Amino acid sequence: MIFNKKITPACKYCQHSVMLSFNNEILCKKRGFNSPDGSCRHYKYDALKREPNRITINSDFNKEDFEI
């Protein structure tokens, strides 16, 4: 769930952070450089920064699965 209230705080999901592409660190407006899994008291969740898990669809269908 993207909007789940029980998400563990992480800087990679914070409104105040920006992901740096060249060294896999976070640049925070409040704390400076930080690791993606770290967090601080200024943490505010941003749902648009989170990538949901992909759903896998089972492709082992038979002809009987589509009969009425």
PDB file of N, CA, C and O in Angstrom:
ATOM      1  N   MET A   1       0.826  -1.184   0.000  1.00  0.00           N
ATOM      2  CA  MET A   1       0.000   0.000   0.000  1.00  0.00           C
ATOM      3  C   MET A   1       0.874   1.253   0.000  1.00  0.00           C
ATOM      4  O   MET A   1       1.789   1.361   0.791  1.00  0.00           O
ATOM      5  N   ILE A   2       0.549   2.172  -0.825  1.00  0.00           N
ATOM      6  CA  ILE A   2       1.322   3.410  -0.916  1.00  0.00           C
ATOM      7  C   ILE A   2       1.009   4.341   0.249  1.00  0.00           C
ATOM      8  O   ILE A   2       1.886   4.990   0.789  1.00  0.00           O
ATOM      9  N   PHE A   3      -0.252   4.417   0.647  1.00  0.00           N
ATOM     10  CA  PHE A   3      -0.660   5.353   1.694  1.00  0.00           C
ATOM     11  C   PHE A   3      -0.824   4.678   3.058  1.00  0.00           C
ATOM     12  O   PHE A   3      -1.607   5.125   3.878  1.00  0.00           O
ATOM     13  N   ASN A   4      -0.089   3.623   3.298  1.00  0.00           N
ATOM     14  CA  ASN A   4      -0.157   2.893   4.554  1.00  0.00           C
ATOM     15  C   ASN A   4       0.435   3.745   5.682  1.00  0.00           C
ATOM     16  O   ASN A   4       1.485   4.345   5.539  1.00  0.00           O
ATOM     17  N   LYS A   5      -0.232   3.803   6.818  1.00  0.00           N
ATOM     18  CA  LYS A   5       0.235   4.600   7.954  1.00  0.00           C
ATOM     19  C   LYS A   5       1.379   3.933   8.713  1.00  0.00           C
ATOM     20  O   LYS A   5       2.054   4.572   9.489  1.00  0.00           O
ATOM     21  N   LYS A   6       1.621   2.640   8.494  1.00  0.00           N
ATOM     22  CA  LYS A   6       2.629   1.896   9.249  1.00  0.00           C
ATOM     23  C   LYS A   6       3.949   1.772   8.493  1.00  0.00           C
ATOM     24  O   LYS A   6       4.675   0.817   8.675  1.00  0.00           O
ATOM     25  N   ILE A   7       4.277   2.734   7.644  1.00  0.00           N
ATOM     26  CA  ILE A   7       5.522   2.699   6.895  1.00  0.00           C
ATOM     27  C   ILE A   7       6.660   3.146   7.802  1.00  0.00           C
ATOM     28  O   ILE A   7       6.561   4.142   8.505  1.00  0.00           O
ATOM     29  N   THR A   8       7.749   2.387   7.788  1.00  0.00           N
ATOM     30  CA  THR A   8       8.914   2.739   8.581  1.00  0.00           C
ATOM     31  C   THR A   8       9.531   4.013   8.019  1.00  0.00           C
ATOM     32  O   THR A   8       9.781   4.097   6.819  1.00  0.00           O
ATOM     33  N   PRO A   9       9.771   5.031   8.840  1.00  0.00           N
ATOM     34  CA  PRO A   9      10.364   6.271   8.336  1.00  0.00           C
ATOM     35  C   PRO A   9      11.727   6.026   7.699  1.00  0.00           C
ATOM     36  O   PRO A   9      12.579   5.353   8.266  1.00  0.00           O
ATOM     37  N   ALA A  10      11.900   6.552   6.507  1.00  0.00           N
ATOM     38  CA  ALA A  10      13.174   6.460   5.783  1.00  0.00           C
ATOM     39  C   ALA A  10      13.342   7.735   4.970  1.00  0.00           C
ATOM     40  O   ALA A  10      12.382   8.242   4.394  1.00  0.00           O
ATOM     41  N   CYS A  11      14.551   8.234   4.928  1.00  0.00           N
ATOM     42  CA  CYS A  11      14.823   9.491   4.220  1.00  0.00           C
ATOM     43  C   CYS A  11      14.461   9.428   2.744  1.00  0.00           C
ATOM     44  O   CYS A  11      14.136  10.437   2.140  1.00  0.00           O
ATOM     45  N   LYS A  12      14.501   8.234   2.147  1.00  0.00           N
ATOM     46  CA  LYS A  12      14.185   8.136   0.726  1.00  0.00           C
ATOM     47  C   LYS A  12      12.710   8.427   0.434  1.00  0.00           C
ATOM     48  O   LYS A  12      12.357   8.682  -0.717  1.00  0.00           O
ATOM     49  N   TYR A  13      11.834   8.419   1.450  1.00  0.00           N
ATOM     50  CA  TYR A  13      10.418   8.732   1.274  1.00  0.00           C
ATOM     51  C   TYR A  13      10.039  10.098   1.854  1.00  0.00           C
ATOM     52  O   TYR A  13       8.869  10.434   1.900  1.00  0.00           O
ATOM     53  N   CYS A  14      10.991  10.891   2.278  1.00  0.00           N
ATOM     54  CA  CYS A  14      10.719  12.154   2.973  1.00  0.00           C
ATOM     55  C   CYS A  14      10.516  13.301   1.979  1.00  0.00           C
ATOM     56  O   CYS A  14      11.135  13.342   0.914  1.00  0.00           O
ATOM     57  N   GLN A  15       9.669  14.254   2.332  1.00  0.00           N
ATOM     58  CA  GLN A  15       9.419  15.436   1.513  1.00  0.00           C
ATOM     59  C   GLN A  15      10.636  16.344   1.443  1.00  0.00           C
ATOM     60  O   GLN A  15      10.825  17.066   0.467  1.00  0.00           O
ATOM     61  N   HIS A  16      11.477  16.327   2.441  1.00  0.00           N
ATOM     62  CA  HIS A  16      12.621  17.229   2.525  1.00  0.00           C
ATOM     63  C   HIS A  16      13.870  16.683   1.839  1.00  0.00           C
ATOM     64  O   HIS A  16      14.909  17.323   1.869  1.00  0.00           O
ATOM     65  N   SER A  17      13.799  15.513   1.228  1.00  0.00           N
ATOM     66  CA  SER A  17      15.002  14.869   0.693  1.00  0.00           C
ATOM     67  C   SER A  17      15.005  14.811  -0.828  1.00  0.00           C
ATOM     68  O   SER A  17      13.966  14.840  -1.471  1.00  0.00           O
ATOM     69  N   VAL A  18      16.212  14.707  -1.367  1.00  0.00           N
ATOM     70  CA  VAL A  18      16.435  14.533  -2.801  1.00  0.00           C
ATOM     71  C   VAL A  18      17.466  13.430  -2.953  1.00  0.00           C
ATOM     72  O   VAL A  18      18.521  13.464  -2.328  1.00  0.00           O
ATOM     73  N   MET A  19      17.177  12.453  -3.802  1.00  0.00           N
ATOM     74  CA  MET A  19      18.094  11.340  -4.024  1.00  0.00           C
ATOM     75  C   MET A  19      19.197  11.775  -4.982  1.00  0.00           C
ATOM     76  O   MET A  19      18.915  12.336  -6.041  1.00  0.00           O
ATOM     77  N   LEU A  20      20.444  11.551  -4.608  1.00  0.00           N
ATOM     78  CA  LEU A  20      21.584  11.860  -5.458  1.00  0.00           C
ATOM     79  C   LEU A  20      21.919  10.632  -6.285  1.00  0.00           C
ATOM     80  O   LEU A  20      22.118   9.540  -5.741  1.00  0.00           O
ATOM     81  N   SER A  21      21.982  10.773  -7.589  1.00  0.00           N
ATOM     82  CA  SER A  21      22.152   9.614  -8.463  1.00  0.00           C
ATOM     83  C   SER A  21      23.587   9.110  -8.527  1.00  0.00           C
ATOM     84  O   SER A  21      23.823   7.952  -8.813  1.00  0.00           O
ATOM     85  N   PHE A  22      24.567   9.939  -8.239  1.00  0.00           N
ATOM     86  CA  PHE A  22      25.943   9.529  -8.443  1.00  0.00           C
ATOM     87  C   PHE A  22      26.550   8.762  -7.280  1.00  0.00           C
ATOM     88  O   PHE A  22      27.538   8.071  -7.462  1.00  0.00           O
ATOM     89  N   ASN A  23      26.017   8.837  -6.059  1.00  0.00           N
ATOM     90  CA  ASN A  23      26.620   8.083  -4.956  1.00  0.00           C
ATOM     91  C   ASN A  23      25.593   7.433  -4.023  1.00  0.00           C
ATOM     92  O   ASN A  23      25.931   7.034  -2.929  1.00  0.00           O
ATOM     93  N   ASN A  24      24.335   7.343  -4.438  1.00  0.00           N
ATOM     94  CA  ASN A  24      23.281   6.657  -3.690  1.00  0.00           C
ATOM     95  C   ASN A  24      23.137   7.199  -2.268  1.00  0.00           C
ATOM     96  O   ASN A  24      23.009   6.445  -1.315  1.00  0.00           O
ATOM     97  N   GLU A  25      23.175   8.495  -2.120  1.00  0.00           N
ATOM     98  CA  GLU A  25      22.933   9.148  -0.838  1.00  0.00           C
ATOM     99  C   GLU A  25      21.760  10.104  -0.977  1.00  0.00           C
ATOM    100  O   GLU A  25      21.303  10.386  -2.072  1.00  0.00           O
ATOM    101  N   ILE A  26      21.304  10.590   0.153  1.00  0.00           N
ATOM    102  CA  ILE A  26      20.182  11.515   0.200  1.00  0.00           C
ATOM    103  C   ILE A  26      20.699  12.889   0.602  1.00  0.00           C
ATOM    104  O   ILE A  26      21.494  13.010   1.533  1.00  0.00           O
ATOM    105  N   LEU A  27      20.213  13.926  -0.068  1.00  0.00           N
ATOM    106  CA  LEU A  27      20.507  15.292   0.332  1.00  0.00           C
ATOM    107  C   LEU A  27      19.241  15.850   0.960  1.00  0.00           C
ATOM    108  O   LEU A  27      18.216  16.002   0.301  1.00  0.00           O
ATOM    109  N   CYS A  28      19.303  16.118   2.245  1.00  0.00           N
ATOM    110  CA  CYS A  28      18.153  16.587   3.015  1.00  0.00           C
ATOM    111  C   CYS A  28      18.251  18.098   3.203  1.00  0.00           C
ATOM    112  O   CYS A  28      19.323  18.629   3.471  1.00  0.00           O
ATOM    113  N   LYS A  29      17.129  18.799   3.080  1.00  0.00           N
ATOM    114  CA  LYS A  29      17.091  20.245   3.288  1.00  0.00           C
ATOM    115  C   LYS A  29      17.330  20.603   4.751  1.00  0.00           C
ATOM    116  O   LYS A  29      17.791  21.686   5.053  1.00  0.00           O
ATOM    117  N   LYS A  30      17.033  19.690   5.641  1.00  0.00           N
ATOM    118  CA  LYS A  30      17.150  19.952   7.080  1.00  0.00           C
ATOM    119  C   LYS A  30      18.460  19.455   7.682  1.00  0.00           C
ATOM    120  O   LYS A  30      19.008  20.082   8.574  1.00  0.00           O
ATOM    121  N   ARG A  31      18.968  18.283   7.216  1.00  0.00           N
ATOM    122  CA  ARG A  31      20.112  17.646   7.868  1.00  0.00           C
ATOM    123  C   ARG A  31      21.347  17.491   6.983  1.00  0.00           C
ATOM    124  O   ARG A  31      22.374  17.031   7.455  1.00  0.00           O
ATOM    125  N   GLY A  32      21.266  17.784   5.700  1.00  0.00           N
ATOM    126  CA  GLY A  32      22.415  17.600   4.819  1.00  0.00           C
ATOM    127  C   GLY A  32      22.449  16.198   4.245  1.00  0.00           C
ATOM    128  O   GLY A  32      21.421  15.607   3.948  1.00  0.00           O
ATOM    129  N   PHE A  33      23.642  15.630   4.090  1.00  0.00           N
ATOM    130  CA  PHE A  33      23.788  14.293   3.519  1.00  0.00           C
ATOM    131  C   PHE A  33      23.392  13.235   4.534  1.00  0.00           C
ATOM    132  O   PHE A  33      23.708  13.337   5.713  1.00  0.00           O
ATOM    133  N   ASN A  34      22.707  12.196   4.038  1.00  0.00           N
ATOM    134  CA  ASN A  34      22.237  11.127   4.902  1.00  0.00           C
ATOM    135  C   ASN A  34      22.087   9.858   4.071  1.00  0.00           C
ATOM    136  O   ASN A  34      22.046   9.909   2.845  1.00  0.00           O
ATOM    137  N   SER A  35      21.990   8.720   4.735  1.00  0.00           N
ATOM    138  CA  SER A  35      21.761   7.466   4.017  1.00  0.00           C
ATOM    139  C   SER A  35      20.272   7.341   3.675  1.00  0.00           C
ATOM    140  O   SER A  35      19.424   7.914   4.359  1.00  0.00           O
ATOM    141  N   PRO A  36      19.923   6.571   2.636  1.00  0.00           N
ATOM    142  CA  PRO A  36      18.514   6.434   2.243  1.00  0.00           C
ATOM    143  C   PRO A  36      17.626   5.809   3.315  1.00  0.00           C
ATOM    144  O   PRO A  36      16.429   6.089   3.372  1.00  0.00           O
ATOM    145  N   ASP A  37      18.193   4.967   4.179  1.00  0.00           N
ATOM    146  CA  ASP A  37      17.386   4.296   5.198  1.00  0.00           C
ATOM    147  C   ASP A  37      17.345   5.048   6.519  1.00  0.00           C
ATOM    148  O   ASP A  37      16.643   4.637   7.435  1.00  0.00           O
ATOM    149  N   GLY A  38      18.062   6.139   6.645  1.00  0.00           N
ATOM    150  CA  GLY A  38      18.054   6.932   7.873  1.00  0.00           C
ATOM    151  C   GLY A  38      16.796   7.775   7.987  1.00  0.00           C
ATOM    152  O   GLY A  38      15.993   7.862   7.057  1.00  0.00           O
ATOM    153  N   SER A  39      16.599   8.391   9.131  1.00  0.00           N
ATOM    154  CA  SER A  39      15.464   9.293   9.320  1.00  0.00           C
ATOM    155  C   SER A  39      15.773  10.257  10.459  1.00  0.00           C
ATOM    156  O   SER A  39      16.724  10.063  11.208  1.00  0.00           O
ATOM    157  N   CYS A  40      14.972  11.306  10.577  1.00  0.00           N
ATOM    158  CA  CYS A  40      15.166  12.287  11.644  1.00  0.00           C
ATOM    159  C   CYS A  40      13.801  12.790  12.110  1.00  0.00           C
ATOM    160  O   CYS A  40      12.769  12.361  11.613  1.00  0.00           O
ATOM    161  N   ARG A  41      13.789  13.728  13.011  1.00  0.00           N
ATOM    162  CA  ARG A  41      12.523  14.219  13.575  1.00  0.00           C
ATOM    163  C   ARG A  41      11.761  15.113  12.602  1.00  0.00           C
ATOM    164  O   ARG A  41      10.586  15.398  12.805  1.00  0.00           O
ATOM    165  N   HIS A  42      12.392  15.538  11.508  1.00  0.00           N
ATOM    166  CA  HIS A  42      11.740  16.377  10.509  1.00  0.00           C
ATOM    167  C   HIS A  42      11.050  15.547   9.423  1.00  0.00           C
ATOM    168  O   HIS A  42      10.546  16.103   8.451  1.00  0.00           O
ATOM    169  N   TYR A  43      11.009  14.240   9.577  1.00  0.00           N
ATOM    170  CA  TYR A  43      10.478  13.327   8.562  1.00  0.00           C
ATOM    171  C   TYR A  43       9.009  13.633   8.262  1.00  0.00           C
ATOM    172  O   TYR A  43       8.185  13.732   9.151  1.00  0.00           O
ATOM    173  N   LYS A  44       8.703  13.783   6.964  1.00  0.00           N
ATOM    174  CA  LYS A  44       7.324  13.909   6.481  1.00  0.00           C
ATOM    175  C   LYS A  44       7.203  13.023   5.250  1.00  0.00           C
ATOM    176  O   LYS A  44       7.933  13.186   4.281  1.00  0.00           O
ATOM    177  N   TYR A  45       6.273  12.107   5.302  1.00  0.00           N
ATOM    178  CA  TYR A  45       6.101  11.108   4.253  1.00  0.00           C
ATOM    179  C   TYR A  45       5.600  11.740   2.961  1.00  0.00           C
ATOM    180  O   TYR A  45       4.678  12.537   2.962  1.00  0.00           O
ATOM    181  N   ASP A  46       6.221  11.362   1.839  1.00  0.00           N
ATOM    182  CA  ASP A  46       5.806  11.789   0.514  1.00  0.00           C
ATOM    183  C   ASP A  46       5.485  10.531  -0.289  1.00  0.00           C
ATOM    184  O   ASP A  46       6.387   9.792  -0.686  1.00  0.00           O
ATOM    185  N   ALA A  47       4.210  10.284  -0.543  1.00  0.00           N
ATOM    186  CA  ALA A  47       3.779   9.050  -1.209  1.00  0.00           C
ATOM    187  C   ALA A  47       4.268   8.969  -2.651  1.00  0.00           C
ATOM    188  O   ALA A  47       4.425   7.874  -3.193  1.00  0.00           O
ATOM    189  N   LEU A  48       4.549  10.089  -3.281  1.00  0.00           N
ATOM    190  CA  LEU A  48       4.991  10.059  -4.673  1.00  0.00           C
ATOM    191  C   LEU A  48       6.430   9.599  -4.836  1.00  0.00           C
ATOM    192  O   LEU A  48       6.847   9.243  -5.934  1.00  0.00           O
ATOM    193  N   LYS A  49       7.196   9.543  -3.775  1.00  0.00           N
ATOM    194  CA  LYS A  49       8.574   9.071  -3.842  1.00  0.00           C
ATOM    195  C   LYS A  49       8.683   7.568  -3.668  1.00  0.00           C
ATOM    196  O   LYS A  49       9.744   7.002  -3.869  1.00  0.00           O
ATOM    197  N   ARG A  50       7.614   6.923  -3.313  1.00  0.00           N
ATOM    198  CA  ARG A  50       7.652   5.486  -3.050  1.00  0.00           C
ATOM    199  C   ARG A  50       7.234   4.713  -4.285  1.00  0.00           C
ATOM    200  O   ARG A  50       6.247   5.040  -4.928  1.00  0.00           O
ATOM    201  N   GLU A  51       7.990   3.666  -4.611  1.00  0.00           N
ATOM    202  CA  GLU A  51       7.664   2.806  -5.731  1.00  0.00           C
ATOM    203  C   GLU A  51       6.998   1.546  -5.193  1.00  0.00           C
ATOM    204  O   GLU A  51       7.609   0.801  -4.431  1.00  0.00           O
ATOM    205  N   PRO A  52       5.735   1.295  -5.572  1.00  0.00           N
ATOM    206  CA  PRO A  52       5.057   0.096  -5.066  1.00  0.00           C
ATOM    207  C   PRO A  52       5.667  -1.174  -5.656  1.00  0.00           C
ATOM    208  O   PRO A  52       6.284  -1.150  -6.720  1.00  0.00           O
ATOM    209  N   ASN A  53       5.479  -2.282  -4.955  1.00  0.00           N
ATOM    210  CA  ASN A  53       5.960  -3.576  -5.425  1.00  0.00           C
ATOM    211  C   ASN A  53       5.184  -3.999  -6.659  1.00  0.00           C
ATOM    212  O   ASN A  53       3.990  -3.740  -6.775  1.00  0.00           O
ATOM    213  N   ARG A  54       5.864  -4.649  -7.570  1.00  0.00           N
ATOM    214  CA  ARG A  54       5.206  -5.141  -8.780  1.00  0.00           C
ATOM    215  C   ARG A  54       4.339  -6.351  -8.457  1.00  0.00           C
ATOM    216  O   ARG A  54       4.704  -7.190  -7.637  1.00  0.00           O
ATOM    217  N   ILE A  55       3.222  -6.445  -9.136  1.00  0.00           N
ATOM    218  CA  ILE A  55       2.324  -7.584  -8.981  1.00  0.00           C
ATOM    219  C   ILE A  55       2.661  -8.599 -10.056  1.00  0.00           C
ATOM    220  O   ILE A  55       2.708  -8.265 -11.247  1.00  0.00           O
ATOM    221  N   THR A  56       2.900  -9.828  -9.658  1.00  0.00           N
ATOM    222  CA  THR A  56       3.187 -10.881 -10.629  1.00  0.00           C
ATOM    223  C   THR A  56       1.902 -11.658 -10.906  1.00  0.00           C
ATOM    224  O   THR A  56       1.150 -11.993  -9.996  1.00  0.00           O
ATOM    225  N   ILE A  57       1.674 -11.917 -12.165  1.00  0.00           N
ATOM    226  CA  ILE A  57       0.478 -12.631 -12.584  1.00  0.00           C
ATOM    227  C   ILE A  57       0.878 -14.036 -12.991  1.00  0.00           C
ATOM    228  O   ILE A  57       1.813 -14.234 -13.775  1.00  0.00           O
ATOM    229  N   ASN A  58       0.158 -15.004 -12.474  1.00  0.00           N
ATOM    230  CA  ASN A  58       0.413 -16.398 -12.789  1.00  0.00           C
ATOM    231  C   ASN A  58      -0.032 -16.674 -14.224  1.00  0.00           C
ATOM    232  O   ASN A  58      -1.150 -16.379 -14.606  1.00  0.00           O
ATOM    233  N   SER A  59       0.834 -17.233 -15.037  1.00  0.00           N
ATOM    234  CA  SER A  59       0.505 -17.493 -16.447  1.00  0.00           C
ATOM    235  C   SER A  59       0.330 -18.987 -16.729  1.00  0.00           C
ATOM    236  O   SER A  59       0.437 -19.414 -17.866  1.00  0.00           O
ATOM    237  N   ASP A  60       0.054 -19.768 -15.714  1.00  0.00           N
ATOM    238  CA  ASP A  60      -0.134 -21.210 -15.882  1.00  0.00           C
ATOM    239  C   ASP A  60      -1.614 -21.539 -16.061  1.00  0.00           C
ATOM    240  O   ASP A  60      -2.203 -22.299 -15.288  1.00  0.00           O
ATOM    241  N   PHE A  61      -2.234 -20.974 -17.082  1.00  0.00           N
ATOM    242  CA  PHE A  61      -3.659 -21.185 -17.305  1.00  0.00           C
ATOM    243  C   PHE A  61      -3.887 -22.387 -18.214  1.00  0.00           C
ATOM    244  O   PHE A  61      -3.103 -22.675 -19.110  1.00  0.00           O
ATOM    245  N   ASN A  62      -5.003 -23.064 -17.974  1.00  0.00           N
ATOM    246  CA  ASN A  62      -5.444 -24.180 -18.815  1.00  0.00           C
ATOM    247  C   ASN A  62      -6.697 -23.751 -19.558  1.00  0.00           C
ATOM    248  O   ASN A  62      -7.319 -22.742 -19.240  1.00  0.00           O
ATOM    249  N   LYS A  63      -7.081 -24.554 -20.541  1.00  0.00           N
ATOM    250  CA  LYS A  63      -8.312 -24.261 -21.276  1.00  0.00           C
ATOM    251  C   LYS A  63      -9.522 -24.355 -20.342  1.00  0.00           C
ATOM    252  O   LYS A  63     -10.483 -23.610 -20.488  1.00  0.00           O
ATOM    253  N   GLU A  64      -9.468 -25.225 -19.330  1.00  0.00           N
ATOM    254  CA  GLU A  64     -10.578 -25.397 -18.400  1.00  0.00           C
ATOM    255  C   GLU A  64     -10.794 -24.167 -17.531  1.00  0.00           C
ATOM    256  O   GLU A  64     -11.889 -23.939 -16.996  1.00  0.00           O
ATOM    257  N   ASP A  65      -9.777 -23.359 -17.349  1.00  0.00           N
ATOM    258  CA  ASP A  65      -9.915 -22.154 -16.520  1.00  0.00           C
ATOM    259  C   ASP A  65     -10.844 -21.123 -17.139  1.00  0.00           C
ATOM    260  O   ASP A  65     -11.394 -20.274 -16.441  1.00  0.00           O
ATOM    261  N   PHE A  66     -11.060 -21.194 -18.462  1.00  0.00           N
ATOM    262  CA  PHE A  66     -11.868 -20.192 -19.164  1.00  0.00           C
ATOM    263  C   PHE A  66     -13.210 -20.735 -19.604  1.00  0.00           C
ATOM    264  O   PHE A  66     -13.934 -20.075 -20.348  1.00  0.00           O
ATOM    265  N   GLU A  67     -13.567 -21.915 -19.165  1.00  0.00           N
ATOM    266  CA  GLU A  67     -14.865 -22.501 -19.522  1.00  0.00           C
ATOM    267  C   GLU A  67     -15.900 -22.173 -18.472  1.00  0.00           C
ATOM    268  O   GLU A  67     -15.606 -22.048 -17.295  1.00  0.00           O
ATOM    269  N   ILE A  68     -17.136 -22.046 -18.943  1.00  0.00           N
ATOM    270  CA  ILE A  68     -18.244 -21.771 -18.016  1.00  0.00           C
ATOM    271  C   ILE A  68     -18.958 -23.056 -17.677  1.00  0.00           C
ATOM    272  O   ILE A  68     -19.207 -23.902 -18.390  1.00  0.00           O
TER     273      ILE A  68
END
